[in-house]
């Protein structure tokens, strides 16, 4: 009974860990990210509406997430290894970023004679950095081992 | 780990691309294995063994770093 339960748990954990979507979705991700990016810039220049900014930021993250979990044209074990390395690097980079960045911001503000306040990097910034670093580092690794 | 995949490939007179197609991986993977930048899984090693018709330890060898 216990073994059966553990076996089922192992299977579902394995399935969850290797969750990927077909390669064709990569284009959808690029499209969503591009539209959101253009929307962000247009909103900044024309409307400056908080709701549009919120939607575009989420669109950007969703777009990059789709790119991140979309399979490569030929996803073999070497590509999977590079993908794993890119997630590892992105995780370490973002934890370091979120810990160090508030202090850098604080020091920069201090030297610019601005009012210095210690504040967090923010949810969007951390998520954006995480997903962005993973996607670009993965592409960088693929080119490095071409 | 070092290997003689390049030599085995030359014996069969096939390109990296052709070898990659035979074992369903990318050319990048074969290139990285040949240059000792990537150690393949047991499954992939056995697929290579089938293509070269030789035991795995004839073209893969442990180095001092692995001991």
Tab-separated table of C-alpha atoms in Angstrom:
chain	number	residue	atom	x	y	z
A	1	UNK	CA	0.000	0.000	0.000
A	2	UNK	CA	2.751	2.418	1.050
A	3	UNK	CA	4.919	1.353	-1.885
A	4	UNK	CA	2.047	1.876	-4.314
A	5	UNK	CA	1.438	5.344	-2.927
A	6	UNK	CA	5.139	6.252	-3.132
A	7	UNK	CA	5.356	4.886	-6.642
A	8	UNK	CA	2.397	7.024	-7.721
A	9	UNK	CA	3.956	10.049	-6.022
A	10	UNK	CA	7.302	9.424	-7.771
A	11	UNK	CA	5.568	9.160	-11.141
A	12	UNK	CA	3.604	12.374	-10.691
A	13	UNK	CA	6.682	14.217	-9.358
A	14	UNK	CA	8.654	13.042	-12.397
A	15	UNK	CA	5.861	14.109	-14.755
A	16	UNK	CA	5.636	17.513	-13.084
A	17	UNK	CA	9.413	18.038	-13.188
A	18	UNK	CA	9.571	17.335	-16.913
A	19	UNK	CA	6.496	19.394	-17.791
A	20	UNK	CA	6.979	20.830	-21.261
A	21	UNK	CA	4.822	22.029	-24.119
A	22	UNK	CA	5.325	21.448	-27.884
A	23	UNK	CA	7.895	23.497	-29.800
A	24	UNK	CA	5.181	25.283	-31.818
A	25	UNK	CA	4.176	27.171	-28.647
A	26	UNK	CA	7.521	28.982	-28.680
A	27	UNK	CA	6.223	31.269	-31.451
A	28	UNK	CA	3.089	31.981	-29.392
A	29	UNK	CA	5.323	32.902	-26.446
A	30	UNK	CA	7.444	35.227	-28.592
A	31	UNK	CA	4.279	36.873	-29.937
A	32	UNK	CA	2.784	37.425	-26.464
A	33	UNK	CA	6.109	38.785	-25.147
A	34	UNK	CA	6.549	41.094	-28.171
A	35	UNK	CA	2.981	42.476	-27.941
A	36	UNK	CA	3.376	43.004	-24.183
A	37	UNK	CA	6.740	44.744	-24.651
A	38	UNK	CA	5.346	47.070	-27.319
A	39	UNK	CA	2.299	47.654	-25.089
A	40	UNK	CA	4.535	48.591	-22.152
A	41	UNK	CA	6.475	51.149	-24.205
A	42	UNK	CA	3.331	52.564	-25.862
A	43	UNK	CA	1.625	52.859	-22.467
A	44	UNK	CA	4.643	54.654	-21.025
A	45	UNK	CA	4.693	57.150	-23.917
A	46	UNK	CA	0.961	57.710	-24.431
A	47	UNK	CA	-1.509	56.600	-21.728
A	48	UNK	CA	0.517	55.861	-18.607
A	49	UNK	CA	-2.348	53.720	-17.276
A	50	UNK	CA	-1.589	51.484	-14.299
A	51	UNK	CA	-3.964	48.704	-15.513
A	52	UNK	CA	-2.293	48.442	-18.933
A	53	UNK	CA	1.140	48.436	-17.294
A	54	UNK	CA	0.004	45.609	-14.989
A	55	UNK	CA	-1.411	43.565	-17.888
A	56	UNK	CA	1.632	44.093	-20.117
A	57	UNK	CA	4.047	43.106	-17.346
A	58	UNK	CA	2.098	39.893	-16.772
A	59	UNK	CA	1.949	39.294	-20.527
A	60	UNK	CA	5.725	39.630	-20.701
A	61	UNK	CA	6.226	37.035	-17.966
A	62	UNK	CA	3.647	34.639	-19.447
A	63	UNK	CA	5.267	34.998	-22.898
A	64	UNK	CA	8.728	34.231	-21.547
A	65	UNK	CA	7.353	31.354	-19.450
A	66	UNK	CA	5.872	29.778	-22.598
A	67	UNK	CA	9.232	30.210	-24.392
A	68	UNK	CA	10.994	28.707	-21.366
A	69	UNK	CA	8.909	25.524	-21.134
A	70	UNK	CA	8.472	24.952	-24.880
A	71	UNK	CA	10.461	21.974	-26.147
A	72	UNK	CA	13.349	22.483	-28.562
A	73	UNK	CA	12.941	21.199	-32.133
A	74	UNK	CA	14.961	18.152	-31.128
A	75	UNK	CA	14.941	17.886	-27.359
A	76	UNK	CA	17.544	15.262	-26.494
A	77	UNK	CA	19.334	14.553	-23.209
A	78	UNK	CA	22.131	17.053	-23.931
A	79	UNK	CA	19.639	19.872	-24.511
A	80	UNK	CA	17.810	18.799	-21.323
A	81	UNK	CA	21.123	19.007	-19.459
A	82	UNK	CA	21.742	22.537	-20.799
A	83	UNK	CA	18.178	23.500	-19.860
A	84	UNK	CA	18.730	22.222	-16.322
A	85	UNK	CA	21.980	24.205	-16.069
A	86	UNK	CA	20.192	27.353	-17.237
A	87	UNK	CA	17.457	26.948	-14.558
A	88	UNK	CA	20.132	26.393	-11.919
A	89	UNK	CA	22.078	29.484	-13.019
A	90	UNK	CA	18.913	31.620	-13.190
A	91	UNK	CA	17.862	30.525	-9.696
A	92	UNK	CA	21.259	31.344	-8.133
A	93	UNK	CA	21.507	34.617	-10.080
A	94	UNK	CA	18.046	35.786	-8.998
A	95	UNK	CA	18.476	34.921	-5.341
A	96	UNK	CA	21.791	36.841	-5.360
A	97	UNK	CA	20.144	39.693	-7.301
A	98	UNK	CA	17.206	40.008	-4.917
A	99	UNK	CA	19.531	39.991	-1.897
A	100	UNK	CA	22.223	42.355	-3.211
A	101	UNK	CA	20.247	44.784	-5.387
A	102	UNK	CA	18.397	46.670	-2.595
A	103	UNK	CA	21.761	47.573	-1.014
A	104	UNK	CA	23.232	48.701	-4.354
A	105	UNK	CA	20.123	50.852	-4.981
A	106	UNK	CA	20.442	52.270	-1.486
A	107	UNK	CA	24.134	53.137	-1.953
A	108	UNK	CA	23.579	54.649	-5.402
A	109	UNK	CA	20.767	56.857	-4.015
A	110	UNK	CA	23.024	57.836	-1.122
A	111	UNK	CA	25.790	59.038	-3.468
A	112	UNK	CA	23.309	60.878	-5.690
A	113	UNK	CA	22.136	62.834	-2.626
A	114	UNK	CA	18.654	61.405	-3.035
A	115	UNK	CA	16.508	60.169	-0.211
A	116	UNK	CA	17.837	56.662	0.483
A	117	UNK	CA	15.354	53.980	1.471
A	118	UNK	CA	16.046	50.246	1.723
A	119	UNK	CA	13.331	48.513	-0.296
A	120	UNK	CA	12.734	45.101	-1.897
A	121	UNK	CA	13.313	44.515	-5.611
A	122	UNK	CA	9.610	43.745	-6.146
A	123	UNK	CA	7.790	40.603	-7.327
A	124	UNK	CA	7.730	41.535	-10.997
A	125	UNK	CA	11.430	42.393	-11.135
A	126	UNK	CA	12.478	39.116	-9.495
A	127	UNK	CA	10.174	36.984	-11.668
A	128	UNK	CA	11.201	38.889	-14.781
A	129	UNK	CA	14.899	38.471	-14.010
A	130	UNK	CA	14.427	34.755	-13.250
A	131	UNK	CA	12.607	33.910	-16.457
A	132	UNK	CA	14.638	36.281	-18.635
A	133	UNK	CA	18.024	35.041	-17.347
A	134	UNK	CA	16.919	31.419	-17.835
A	135	UNK	CA	15.753	31.931	-21.430
A	136	UNK	CA	18.820	33.918	-22.511
A	137	UNK	CA	21.340	31.775	-20.618
A	138	UNK	CA	19.837	28.639	-22.206
A	139	UNK	CA	20.217	30.178	-25.686
A	140	UNK	CA	23.761	31.265	-24.773
A	141	UNK	CA	24.672	27.702	-23.660
A	142	UNK	CA	23.233	26.237	-26.859
A	143	UNK	CA	25.377	28.578	-28.937
A	144	UNK	CA	28.416	27.896	-26.761
A	145	UNK	CA	28.179	24.149	-27.395
A	146	UNK	CA	27.249	24.403	-31.065
B	1	UNK	CA	35.959	10.261	-19.236
B	2	UNK	CA	37.525	10.136	-22.672
B	3	UNK	CA	36.265	8.457	-25.800
B	4	UNK	CA	37.150	7.387	-29.324
B	5	UNK	CA	33.800	8.154	-30.926
B	6	UNK	CA	35.483	10.213	-33.649
B	7	UNK	CA	37.650	7.227	-34.594
B	8	UNK	CA	34.692	4.840	-34.530
B	9	UNK	CA	32.765	7.265	-36.705
B	10	UNK	CA	35.663	7.432	-39.146
B	11	UNK	CA	35.748	3.621	-39.329
B	12	UNK	CA	32.069	3.587	-40.279
B	13	UNK	CA	32.690	6.574	-42.561
B	14	UNK	CA	29.716	8.565	-41.260
B	15	UNK	CA	29.373	12.233	-40.369
B	16	UNK	CA	28.329	13.624	-36.985
B	17	UNK	CA	24.948	14.437	-38.520
B	18	UNK	CA	24.432	10.860	-39.726
B	19	UNK	CA	25.448	9.384	-36.383
B	20	UNK	CA	23.125	11.832	-34.606
B	21	UNK	CA	20.230	10.739	-36.837
B	22	UNK	CA	20.907	7.065	-36.099
B	23	UNK	CA	20.559	7.539	-32.336
B	24	UNK	CA	17.949	10.346	-32.388
B	25	UNK	CA	20.013	13.172	-30.937
B	26	UNK	CA	21.273	16.496	-32.288
B	27	UNK	CA	24.625	16.988	-34.038
B	28	UNK	CA	25.518	19.277	-31.119
B	29	UNK	CA	25.260	16.304	-28.760
B	30	UNK	CA	27.643	14.160	-30.835
B	31	UNK	CA	30.057	17.082	-31.161
B	32	UNK	CA	30.020	17.694	-27.396
B	33	UNK	CA	30.561	13.993	-26.616
B	34	UNK	CA	33.464	13.779	-29.075
B	35	UNK	CA	35.110	16.806	-27.511
B	36	UNK	CA	34.651	15.341	-23.997
B	37	UNK	CA	32.439	18.236	-22.966
B	38	UNK	CA	29.454	16.025	-22.240
B	39	UNK	CA	29.227	12.547	-20.713
B	40	UNK	CA	26.222	10.733	-22.224
B	41	UNK	CA	23.693	8.686	-20.276
B	42	UNK	CA	23.849	4.882	-20.184
B	43	UNK	CA	20.973	4.742	-22.676
B	44	UNK	CA	22.849	6.881	-25.183
B	45	UNK	CA	26.098	4.977	-24.618
B	46	UNK	CA	24.265	1.709	-25.330
B	47	UNK	CA	22.728	3.187	-28.484
B	48	UNK	CA	26.243	4.134	-29.639
B	49	UNK	CA	27.423	0.649	-28.770
B	50	UNK	CA	24.719	-0.787	-31.021
B	51	UNK	CA	25.727	1.485	-33.925
B	52	UNK	CA	29.453	0.729	-33.580
B	53	UNK	CA	28.745	-2.931	-32.812
B	54	UNK	CA	31.216	-2.833	-29.926
B	55	UNK	CA	30.953	-2.924	-26.126
B	56	UNK	CA	30.717	0.499	-24.474
B	57	UNK	CA	34.068	0.208	-22.681
B	58	UNK	CA	35.857	-0.116	-26.017
B	59	UNK	CA	35.127	3.473	-26.939
B	60	UNK	CA	34.595	5.043	-23.474
B	61	UNK	CA	37.397	5.062	-20.941
B	62	UNK	CA	37.665	6.409	-17.418
B	63	UNK	CA	40.402	8.972	-16.770
B	64	UNK	CA	42.219	9.803	-13.503
B	65	UNK	CA	39.662	12.552	-12.856
B	66	UNK	CA	36.885	9.949	-12.623
B	67	UNK	CA	38.660	7.691	-10.129
